[in-house]
Amino acid sequence: MDFDLIVKNATLPDGRTGMDIACAGGLIVAVEQGIVAEAKEVIDAAGQLVSPPFVDPHFHMDATLSLGNPRMNVSGTLLEGIALWSELKPIQTVEQIIERALRYCDLAVSMGIGAIRSHVDICDDELKGVEALLDVRAKVAPYLDLQLVAFPQDGIFRDPTAKENLTRALDMGVDVVGGIPHFERTMQSGAASVTYLCELAAKRGLRVDMHCDESDDPLSRHVETLAYETTRLGLQGRVAGSHLTSMHSMDNYYVSKLIPLMAEAELRVIPNPLINIMLQGRHDSYPKRRGQTRVPELRAAGITVGFGSDCVMDPWYSLGKADMLDVAHMGLHVGQLSSRADMAWCYQAVTGNSAQIMGLNGYGLEKGCKANMVLLQASDTIEAIRLRPNRLAVIRGGRVISRTPPSIANLYLEGRPAQVNPVDFSPKSPSI
Ligand code: FE2
């Protein structure tokens, strides 16, 4: 049999080494050692890591790359970011949003991202973001899975036209129901918004992904309501809570009740480590809280946790480069996930776990999966997080869609090696 592509001598995320991956008809047809066959293209992985694509389960593509428009966030605060977004929203055009989003998708693909769940602000009566991102979703479909969440940024009850706009957005084809209960005017109103939005999703057969308790308030209780409504409406496994930063500050006794409720509801959890560590604890003097939700405890309860990036170069966050390994790196540090198993898990949080949260089909490196994968300049998943290395080849449907040369420095020191390749510093490297 002739193949479209064979990737030779790969290390896989589960630690298997010397593996060959054969692709045909857009699918992986064999993953084994020593495949001998003809192929239109052969890539020598040279023992480096080949992984399924990165998956970003939480992003805001309608705002990305707008940094500096209409002006810079000089203070770097959330409040100035919110003010800036409300200045930009009325003046930006559909075409501008499309152009920025497509540029971001180019960058994301080059960094090995294969799927993104993006929230889109529906608190704009013209629904410019929705129109733009639906167009982008269709345009990028051959090379990137884009899933859209109807996000009532100003509150589904607090904003007078949000309910109507959200329904319109879903009718237009947005995939997932969003929410922001902690932004409603009262705790009761926030709880009612969770009920309203979960019922809407259940009626339409859609998934839910809410910004939930993105605060330092130890008494915020919307995660509890989200878990309750998920179970009541039979939405288990289809509902995600994004951020959940309040859980960092909650009373330990209360959390000992809450986490089992979340596990019962099969609630998915999406911390956004870069943004959470940047924005939380701002009202603290010292010590300052970290604000990342309780990742180790959630994992221990069997809850699926995936890390998201949230923002790249937008009114709220000036940094970011579509690197899910930056996200994993920050999540690892903030969560003190330093055991070998925990560090390897952080890689899972930006790949398989996030794919599960998005409900992606055919994701993985097994026979029968879609032939989507990334070759990294790293020897294994922990090394990938340490180095955040170049993505040497990005493969979609068995075809190379992006290449980046390896990063190798030439060294001009007498008596020392001529080159420094970061991979050679791996603990597994024969040169050490
Ligand atoms: Fe967000």
CSV table of C-alpha atoms and ligand atoms in Angstrom, one decimal:
chain,number,residue,atom,x,y,z
A,1,MET,CA,0.0,0.0,0.0
A,2,ASP,CA,1.2,3.5,-0.8
A,3,PHE,CA,0.8,6.2,1.9
A,4,ASP,CA,0.4,9.9,1.6
A,5,LEU,CA,2.8,10.5,4.5
A,6,ILE,CA,5.0,8.5,6.9
A,7,VAL,CA,6.5,10.2,10.0
A,8,LYS,CA,9.5,8.0,11.0
A,9,ASN,CA,11.1,7.5,14.4
A,10,ALA,CA,8.8,9.6,16.5
A,11,THR,CA,8.5,9.7,20.3
A,12,LEU,CA,4.8,9.8,21.3
A,13,PRO,CA,3.3,11.7,24.2
A,14,ASP,CA,2.7,8.4,26.0
A,15,GLY,CA,6.5,7.8,26.0
A,16,ARG,CA,6.6,5.2,23.2
A,17,THR,CA,9.8,5.7,21.1
A,18,GLY,CA,10.9,4.8,17.6
A,19,MET,CA,7.3,4.9,16.3
A,20,ASP,CA,6.3,5.3,12.7
A,21,ILE,CA,3.0,6.9,11.8
A,22,ALA,CA,1.5,6.2,8.4
A,23,CYS,CA,-1.2,8.4,6.9
A,24,ALA,CA,-3.6,7.9,4.0
A,25,GLY,CA,-6.8,9.5,2.9
A,26,GLY,CA,-6.6,12.1,5.7
A,27,LEU,CA,-6.4,9.4,8.4
A,28,ILE,CA,-3.8,7.7,10.5
A,29,VAL,CA,-3.7,4.1,9.2
A,30,ALA,CA,-0.8,2.7,11.2
A,31,VAL,CA,1.2,3.5,14.3
A,32,GLU,CA,4.0,1.0,14.8
A,33,GLN,CA,7.7,0.5,14.7
A,34,GLY,CA,9.5,-0.2,11.4
A,35,ILE,CA,6.9,0.6,8.8
A,36,VAL,CA,8.5,-0.2,5.4
A,37,ALA,CA,6.4,1.2,2.6
A,38,GLU,CA,6.3,3.9,-0.1
A,39,ALA,CA,4.9,7.3,0.7
A,40,LYS,CA,4.5,10.6,-1.2
A,41,GLU,CA,6.3,12.3,1.7
A,42,VAL,CA,8.5,10.9,4.5
A,43,ILE,CA,9.4,13.0,7.6
A,44,ASP,CA,12.2,11.9,9.8
A,45,ALA,CA,11.2,12.9,13.4
A,46,ALA,CA,14.7,11.9,14.5
A,47,GLY,CA,13.4,10.7,17.9
A,48,GLN,CA,11.7,13.9,18.7
A,49,LEU,CA,8.1,14.4,20.0
A,50,VAL,CA,5.2,13.9,17.6
A,51,SER,CA,1.9,14.9,19.3
A,52,PRO,CA,-1.7,15.5,18.3
A,53,PRO,CA,-2.3,19.2,17.7
A,54,PHE,CA,-2.6,21.7,20.5
A,55,VAL,CA,-6.2,22.6,21.4
A,56,ASP,CA,-7.1,26.0,22.9
A,57,PRO,CA,-10.5,25.5,24.7
A,58,HIS,CA,-10.9,29.2,25.7
A,59,PHE,CA,-10.2,32.2,23.5
A,60,HIS,CA,-11.6,35.5,22.4
A,61,MET,CA,-11.0,35.7,18.6
A,62,ASP,CA,-13.2,38.8,18.1
A,63,ALA,CA,-10.8,40.9,20.1
A,64,THR,CA,-7.4,39.3,19.3
A,65,LEU,CA,-4.6,41.4,17.7
A,66,SER,CA,-6.6,44.5,18.4
A,67,LEU,CA,-3.9,45.8,20.8
A,68,GLY,CA,-3.4,49.5,20.3
A,69,ASN,CA,-6.9,50.0,18.8
A,70,PRO,CA,-8.2,52.6,19.2
A,71,ARG,CA,-5.4,53.2,21.8
A,72,MET,CA,-3.1,51.3,24.1
A,73,ASN,CA,-4.1,49.9,27.5
A,74,VAL,CA,-1.6,52.1,29.3
A,75,SER,CA,-2.3,51.0,32.9
A,76,GLY,CA,-2.5,47.3,32.0
A,77,THR,CA,-5.5,46.9,34.2
A,78,LEU,CA,-8.8,44.9,33.6
A,79,LEU,CA,-10.8,48.1,34.1
A,80,GLU,CA,-9.0,50.0,31.3
A,81,GLY,CA,-9.3,46.8,29.2
A,82,ILE,CA,-13.1,46.8,29.6
A,83,ALA,CA,-13.3,50.5,28.8
A,84,LEU,CA,-11.1,50.0,25.7
A,85,TRP,CA,-13.3,47.1,24.4
A,86,SER,CA,-16.4,49.3,24.7
A,87,GLU,CA,-14.6,52.0,22.7
A,88,LEU,CA,-13.5,49.5,20.0
A,89,LYS,CA,-16.8,47.6,19.7
A,90,PRO,CA,-18.8,50.3,18.0
A,91,ILE,CA,-16.1,51.4,15.6
A,92,GLN,CA,-14.7,48.1,14.4
A,93,THR,CA,-16.0,46.7,11.2
A,94,VAL,CA,-16.8,43.1,10.3
A,95,GLU,CA,-14.0,43.1,7.8
A,96,GLN,CA,-11.5,44.3,10.4
A,97,ILE,CA,-12.5,41.5,12.8
A,98,ILE,CA,-12.2,38.9,10.0
A,99,GLU,CA,-8.8,40.1,9.0
A,100,ARG,CA,-7.5,40.1,12.5
A,101,ALA,CA,-9.0,36.6,13.2
A,102,LEU,CA,-7.5,35.1,10.0
A,103,ARG,CA,-4.1,36.5,10.9
A,104,TYR,CA,-4.4,35.0,14.3
A,105,CYS,CA,-5.3,31.6,12.8
A,106,ASP,CA,-2.2,31.8,10.6
A,107,LEU,CA,-0.1,32.3,13.8
A,108,ALA,CA,-2.0,29.6,15.7
A,109,VAL,CA,-1.5,27.0,12.9
A,110,SER,CA,2.2,27.8,12.8
A,111,MET,CA,2.3,27.1,16.6
A,112,GLY,CA,0.7,23.7,16.1
A,113,ILE,CA,-2.9,24.6,17.3
A,114,GLY,CA,-5.5,22.5,15.5
A,115,ALA,CA,-8.6,23.6,17.3
A,116,ILE,CA,-9.9,26.7,19.1
A,117,ARG,CA,-13.0,27.3,21.1
A,118,SER,CA,-13.6,31.1,20.9
A,119,HIS,CA,-16.2,33.1,22.8
A,120,VAL,CA,-17.8,35.8,20.7
A,121,ASP,CA,-19.4,38.9,22.4
A,122,ILE,CA,-23.1,39.1,21.5
A,123,CYS,CA,-23.7,42.3,23.4
A,124,ASP,CA,-23.6,44.3,20.2
A,125,ASP,CA,-27.0,44.7,18.5
A,126,GLU,CA,-25.3,44.5,15.0
A,127,LEU,CA,-23.7,41.1,16.0
A,128,LYS,CA,-20.6,42.1,14.0
A,129,GLY,CA,-18.4,39.7,15.9
A,130,VAL,CA,-20.8,36.8,15.2
A,131,GLU,CA,-21.0,37.6,11.5
A,132,ALA,CA,-17.3,37.9,11.3
A,133,LEU,CA,-16.3,34.7,13.2
A,134,LEU,CA,-18.9,32.6,11.4
A,135,ASP,CA,-17.2,33.6,8.2
A,136,VAL,CA,-13.8,32.9,9.7
A,137,ARG,CA,-15.0,29.5,11.0
A,138,ALA,CA,-15.9,28.5,7.4
A,139,LYS,CA,-12.8,29.9,5.9
A,140,VAL,CA,-10.4,28.1,8.3
A,141,ALA,CA,-12.3,24.8,8.4
A,142,PRO,CA,-9.8,23.1,6.1
A,143,TYR,CA,-6.9,23.7,8.5
A,144,LEU,CA,-8.4,24.6,11.9
A,145,ASP,CA,-11.5,23.5,13.9
A,146,LEU,CA,-13.1,26.7,15.2
A,147,GLN,CA,-15.9,26.3,17.7
A,148,LEU,CA,-17.9,29.5,18.7
A,149,VAL,CA,-19.5,30.3,22.0
A,150,ALA,CA,-22.3,33.0,22.2
A,151,PHE,CA,-20.9,35.1,25.1
A,152,PRO,CA,-23.0,37.8,26.7
A,153,GLN,CA,-20.1,39.9,27.9
A,154,ASP,CA,-22.3,42.5,29.6
A,155,GLY,CA,-24.6,39.9,31.3
A,156,ILE,CA,-27.5,38.1,29.8
A,157,PHE,CA,-29.9,39.9,32.2
A,158,ARG,CA,-27.9,43.0,32.8
A,159,ASP,CA,-27.7,44.0,29.2
A,160,PRO,CA,-31.2,44.8,27.9
A,161,THR,CA,-30.8,43.2,24.5
A,162,ALA,CA,-28.5,40.3,25.3
A,163,LYS,CA,-31.2,37.6,25.5
A,164,GLU,CA,-32.5,38.5,22.1
A,165,ASN,CA,-29.0,38.8,20.6
A,166,LEU,CA,-27.9,35.4,22.1
A,167,THR,CA,-30.9,33.7,20.5
A,168,ARG,CA,-30.1,35.4,17.2
A,169,ALA,CA,-26.5,34.3,17.4
A,170,LEU,CA,-27.5,30.7,18.0
A,171,ASP,CA,-30.0,30.8,15.1
A,172,MET,CA,-27.1,32.1,12.9
A,173,GLY,CA,-25.1,29.0,13.8
A,174,VAL,CA,-23.0,29.7,16.9
A,175,ASP,CA,-22.2,26.3,18.5
A,176,VAL,CA,-22.1,26.8,22.3
A,177,VAL,CA,-24.1,28.7,24.9
A,178,GLY,CA,-22.0,31.1,27.0
A,179,GLY,CA,-22.6,33.2,30.2
A,180,ILE,CA,-21.1,35.4,32.8
A,181,PRO,CA,-23.2,34.9,36.0
A,182,HIS,CA,-20.8,36.7,38.4
A,183,PHE,CA,-21.3,39.9,36.3
A,184,GLU,CA,-25.0,40.0,36.8
A,185,ARG,CA,-26.2,42.5,39.4
A,186,THR,CA,-26.9,40.1,42.3
A,187,MET,CA,-26.0,36.6,43.3
A,188,GLN,CA,-29.7,35.6,42.7
A,189,SER,CA,-29.7,37.1,39.3
A,190,GLY,CA,-26.4,35.3,38.5
A,191,ALA,CA,-27.9,32.0,39.6
A,192,ALA,CA,-31.0,32.7,37.5
A,193,SER,CA,-28.8,33.4,34.5
A,194,VAL,CA,-27.1,30.0,34.9
A,195,THR,CA,-30.6,28.3,35.0
A,196,TYR,CA,-31.8,30.3,32.0
A,197,LEU,CA,-28.8,29.6,29.8
A,198,CYS,CA,-28.5,25.9,30.7
A,199,GLU,CA,-32.2,25.4,29.9
A,200,LEU,CA,-31.7,27.2,26.6
A,201,ALA,CA,-28.8,24.9,25.8
A,202,ALA,CA,-30.7,21.8,26.8
A,203,LYS,CA,-33.7,22.8,24.6
A,204,ARG,CA,-31.4,23.3,21.6
A,205,GLY,CA,-29.1,20.3,22.3
A,206,LEU,CA,-26.1,22.5,22.6
A,207,ARG,CA,-23.0,22.5,24.9
A,208,VAL,CA,-22.5,25.2,27.5
A,209,ASP,CA,-19.3,27.1,28.4
A,210,MET,CA,-19.6,29.9,30.9
A,211,HIS,CA,-17.2,32.4,32.3
A,212,CYS,CA,-18.0,31.4,35.9
A,213,ASP,CA,-16.9,33.0,39.1
A,214,GLU,CA,-14.0,34.8,37.5
A,215,SER,CA,-13.4,36.7,40.7
A,216,ASP,CA,-11.6,36.5,44.1
A,217,ASP,CA,-14.9,36.4,46.0
A,218,PRO,CA,-14.8,33.4,48.3
A,219,LEU,CA,-18.6,33.5,48.6
A,220,SER,CA,-19.4,33.4,44.9
A,221,ARG,CA,-21.5,30.3,44.3
A,222,HIS,CA,-22.2,30.1,40.6
A,223,VAL,CA,-20.1,27.0,40.1
A,224,GLU,CA,-22.4,25.2,42.4
A,225,THR,CA,-25.5,26.3,40.4
A,226,LEU,CA,-23.8,25.4,37.2
A,227,ALA,CA,-23.1,21.8,38.5
A,228,TYR,CA,-26.7,21.6,39.8
A,229,GLU,CA,-28.3,22.7,36.6
A,230,THR,CA,-26.0,20.4,34.6
A,231,THR,CA,-27.2,17.4,36.5
A,232,ARG,CA,-30.9,18.5,36.7
A,233,LEU,CA,-31.0,19.0,32.9
A,234,GLY,CA,-29.1,15.8,32.0
A,235,LEU,CA,-26.2,17.8,30.4
A,236,GLN,CA,-23.5,15.8,32.0
A,237,GLY,CA,-20.2,16.0,30.1
A,238,ARG,CA,-21.5,18.8,27.9
A,239,VAL,CA,-20.9,21.8,30.3
A,240,ALA,CA,-17.7,23.6,31.0
A,241,GLY,CA,-16.9,26.2,33.6
A,242,SER,CA,-14.2,28.6,32.5
A,243,HIS,CA,-11.9,30.3,35.0
A,244,LEU,CA,-13.6,29.3,38.3
A,245,THR,CA,-11.0,31.5,40.0
A,246,SER,CA,-13.2,32.1,43.1
A,247,MET,CA,-12.5,28.4,44.0
A,248,HIS,CA,-9.0,29.5,44.8
A,249,SER,CA,-10.3,31.7,47.6
A,250,MET,CA,-13.2,29.5,48.9
A,251,ASP,CA,-13.4,27.9,52.3
A,252,ASN,CA,-11.9,24.5,52.2
A,253,TYR,CA,-14.9,22.8,53.9
A,254,TYR,CA,-17.2,24.3,51.3
A,255,VAL,CA,-14.9,23.1,48.5
A,256,SER,CA,-15.0,19.6,49.9
A,257,LYS,CA,-18.7,19.6,49.2
A,258,LEU,CA,-18.5,21.4,45.9
A,259,ILE,CA,-16.0,19.3,44.0
A,260,PRO,CA,-18.0,16.0,44.4
A,261,LEU,CA,-21.0,17.9,43.0
A,262,MET,CA,-18.9,19.0,40.0
A,263,ALA,CA,-17.7,15.5,39.5
A,264,GLU,CA,-21.3,14.1,39.6
A,265,ALA,CA,-22.2,16.7,36.9
A,266,GLU,CA,-19.1,15.7,34.8
A,267,LEU,CA,-18.4,19.4,34.7
A,268,ARG,CA,-15.4,20.3,32.6
A,269,VAL,CA,-13.1,23.0,33.9
A,270,ILE,CA,-11.0,25.5,31.9
A,271,PRO,CA,-8.5,27.6,33.9
A,272,ASN,CA,-6.7,30.2,31.9
A,273,PRO,CA,-3.4,30.4,33.7
A,274,LEU,CA,-1.8,33.4,31.9
A,275,ILE,CA,-4.8,35.6,32.5
A,276,ASN,CA,-5.7,34.3,35.9
A,277,ILE,CA,-2.3,34.9,37.4
A,278,MET,CA,-2.3,38.4,35.7
A,279,LEU,CA,-5.7,39.6,36.8
A,280,GLN,CA,-6.6,37.8,40.1
A,281,GLY,CA,-5.5,39.0,43.5
A,282,ARG,CA,-5.5,42.7,42.4
A,283,HIS,CA,-7.3,43.8,45.5
A,284,ASP,CA,-4.8,42.0,47.8
A,285,SER,CA,-1.9,43.7,49.4
A,286,TYR,CA,0.6,41.0,50.5
A,287,PRO,CA,0.4,38.0,50.5
A,288,LYS,CA,-1.3,38.1,47.1
A,289,ARG,CA,-3.5,35.2,46.0
A,290,ARG,CA,-2.7,33.4,42.8
A,291,GLY,CA,-6.3,33.0,41.7
A,292,GLN,CA,-5.9,29.8,39.7
A,293,THR,CA,-8.7,27.3,40.4
A,294,ARG,CA,-7.8,24.1,42.4
A,295,VAL,CA,-6.4,22.1,39.6
A,296,PRO,CA,-4.8,19.2,41.5
A,297,GLU,CA,-7.9,18.6,43.6
A,298,LEU,CA,-10.2,18.8,40.6
A,299,ARG,CA,-8.0,16.2,38.8
A,300,ALA,CA,-8.0,14.0,41.9
A,301,ALA,CA,-11.8,13.9,41.7
A,302,GLY,CA,-11.7,12.7,38.1
A,303,ILE,CA,-12.8,16.0,36.6
A,304,THR,CA,-11.5,16.8,33.1
A,305,VAL,CA,-9.4,20.0,33.2
A,306,GLY,CA,-8.0,21.8,30.1
A,307,PHE,CA,-6.0,24.9,30.0
A,308,GLY,CA,-7.0,27.8,27.8
A,309,SER,CA,-5.1,30.9,26.6
A,310,ASP,CA,-8.1,33.4,26.8
A,311,CYS,CA,-6.3,36.4,25.2
A,312,VAL,CA,-3.5,37.3,22.8
A,313,MET,CA,-2.7,41.0,22.2
A,314,ASP,CA,-6.1,42.4,22.9
A,315,PRO,CA,-7.5,45.1,25.3
A,316,TRP,CA,-7.1,42.9,28.3
A,317,TYR,CA,-3.7,41.2,27.7
A,318,SER,CA,-0.9,42.8,25.7
A,319,LEU,CA,1.2,39.6,25.4
A,320,GLY,CA,0.8,36.1,24.1
A,321,LYS,CA,1.9,34.4,20.9
A,322,ALA,CA,-0.6,31.5,20.4
A,323,ASP,CA,1.8,29.2,22.2
A,324,MET,CA,-0.2,26.6,24.2
A,325,LEU,CA,3.1,25.5,25.8
A,326,ASP,CA,3.3,29.0,27.4
A,327,VAL,CA,-0.1,28.3,28.8
A,328,ALA,CA,0.9,24.9,30.1
A,329,HIS,CA,4.2,26.3,31.5
A,330,MET,CA,2.3,29.0,33.5
A,331,GLY,CA,-0.4,26.5,34.7
A,332,LEU,CA,2.3,24.1,35.9
A,333,HIS,CA,4.1,26.8,37.9
A,334,VAL,CA,1.0,28.5,39.4
A,335,GLY,CA,-0.5,25.1,40.3
A,336,GLN,CA,2.8,23.8,41.6
A,337,LEU,CA,2.4,20.8,39.4
A,338,SER,CA,6.0,19.8,39.6
A,339,SER,CA,6.0,16.0,39.9
A,340,ARG,CA,7.0,14.1,36.7
A,341,ALA,CA,3.4,12.8,36.3
A,342,ASP,CA,1.9,16.3,37.0
A,343,MET,CA,4.2,18.0,34.4
A,344,ALA,CA,3.3,15.4,31.8
A,345,TRP,CA,-0.4,16.0,32.7
A,346,CYS,CA,0.0,19.7,31.9
A,347,TYR,CA,0.8,18.7,28.3
A,348,GLN,CA,-2.4,16.7,28.3
A,349,ALA,CA,-4.3,19.8,29.5
A,350,VAL,CA,-3.4,21.6,26.3
A,351,THR,CA,-4.0,18.6,24.0
A,352,GLY,CA,-6.3,15.6,24.8
A,353,ASN,CA,-8.2,17.1,27.7
A,354,SER,CA,-9.1,20.2,25.8
A,355,ALA,CA,-10.1,18.1,22.8
A,356,GLN,CA,-12.4,16.1,25.0
A,357,ILE,CA,-13.9,19.4,26.4
A,358,MET,CA,-14.6,20.6,22.8
A,359,GLY,CA,-16.0,17.2,21.8
A,360,LEU,CA,-13.6,16.9,18.9
A,361,ASN,CA,-14.0,13.7,16.8
A,362,GLY,CA,-11.1,11.7,15.5
A,363,TYR,CA,-8.6,13.4,17.7
A,364,GLY,CA,-5.4,11.6,18.8
A,365,LEU,CA,-2.5,9.5,17.4
A,366,GLU,CA,-4.2,6.2,17.2
A,367,LYS,CA,-5.1,4.2,14.0
A,368,GLY,CA,-8.3,5.6,12.6
A,369,CYS,CA,-7.8,9.1,14.0
A,370,LYS,CA,-7.5,12.2,11.7
A,371,ALA,CA,-4.0,12.6,10.4
A,372,ASN,CA,-3.5,15.8,12.4
A,373,MET,CA,-0.2,16.2,14.3
A,374,VAL,CA,2.8,18.3,15.3
A,375,LEU,CA,6.5,17.5,15.2
A,376,LEU,CA,8.3,19.5,18.0
A,377,GLN,CA,12.0,20.2,18.5
A,378,ALA,CA,11.8,18.4,21.9
A,379,SER,CA,12.4,14.9,23.1
A,380,ASP,CA,9.2,14.4,25.2
A,381,THR,CA,6.2,16.3,26.6
A,382,ILE,CA,8.0,17.6,29.7
A,383,GLU,CA,10.9,18.8,27.6
A,384,ALA,CA,8.3,20.5,25.3
A,385,ILE,CA,6.9,22.5,28.3
A,386,ARG,CA,10.4,23.3,29.5
A,387,LEU,CA,11.6,24.5,26.0
A,388,ARG,CA,8.4,25.7,24.3
A,389,PRO,CA,10.3,24.7,21.2
A,390,ASN,CA,9.8,25.3,17.5
A,391,ARG,CA,7.1,23.4,15.8
A,392,LEU,CA,9.2,21.7,13.0
A,393,ALA,CA,6.2,20.5,11.1
A,394,VAL,CA,2.4,20.9,11.5
A,395,ILE,CA,0.4,18.2,9.7
A,396,ARG,CA,-3.3,18.4,8.9
A,397,GLY,CA,-5.1,15.6,7.1
A,398,GLY,CA,-1.8,14.0,6.2
A,399,ARG,CA,-0.4,17.1,4.6
A,400,VAL,CA,2.3,19.5,5.9
A,401,ILE,CA,0.7,22.9,6.4
A,402,SER,CA,3.5,24.6,8.3
A,403,ARG,CA,7.2,24.2,8.8
A,404,THR,CA,9.6,26.0,11.1
A,405,PRO,CA,13.3,25.3,11.0
A,406,PRO,CA,14.9,24.0,14.2
A,407,SER,CA,16.4,26.6,16.5
A,408,ILE,CA,20.1,25.9,16.6
A,409,ALA,CA,22.7,28.5,17.7
A,410,ASN,CA,26.2,28.7,16.1
A,411,LEU,CA,28.8,29.0,18.8
A,412,TYR,CA,32.1,30.8,18.3
A,413,LEU,CA,34.1,29.8,21.3
A,414,GLU,CA,37.5,28.1,21.2
A,415,GLY,CA,37.4,24.6,22.4
A,416,ARG,CA,33.7,24.5,22.7
A,417,PRO,CA,31.1,22.8,20.4
A,418,ALA,CA,30.3,24.7,17.1
A,419,GLN,CA,26.5,24.5,17.8
A,420,VAL,CA,24.0,24.5,20.6
A,421,ASN,CA,20.8,22.6,20.0
A,422,PRO,CA,18.3,22.8,22.9
A,423,VAL,CA,17.3,19.2,22.3
A,424,ASP,CA,20.8,18.0,23.3
A,425,PHE,CA,20.2,19.2,26.8
A,426,SER,CA,17.4,16.7,27.4
A,427,PRO,CA,18.0,14.3,30.3
A,428,LYS,CA,17.5,11.5,27.7
A,429,SER,CA,20.1,12.9,25.4
A,430,PRO,CA,23.1,10.5,24.9
A,431,SER,CA,25.4,13.6,25.0
A,432,ILE,CA,24.6,14.1,28.7
B,1,FE2,FE,-12.5,34.6,28.6
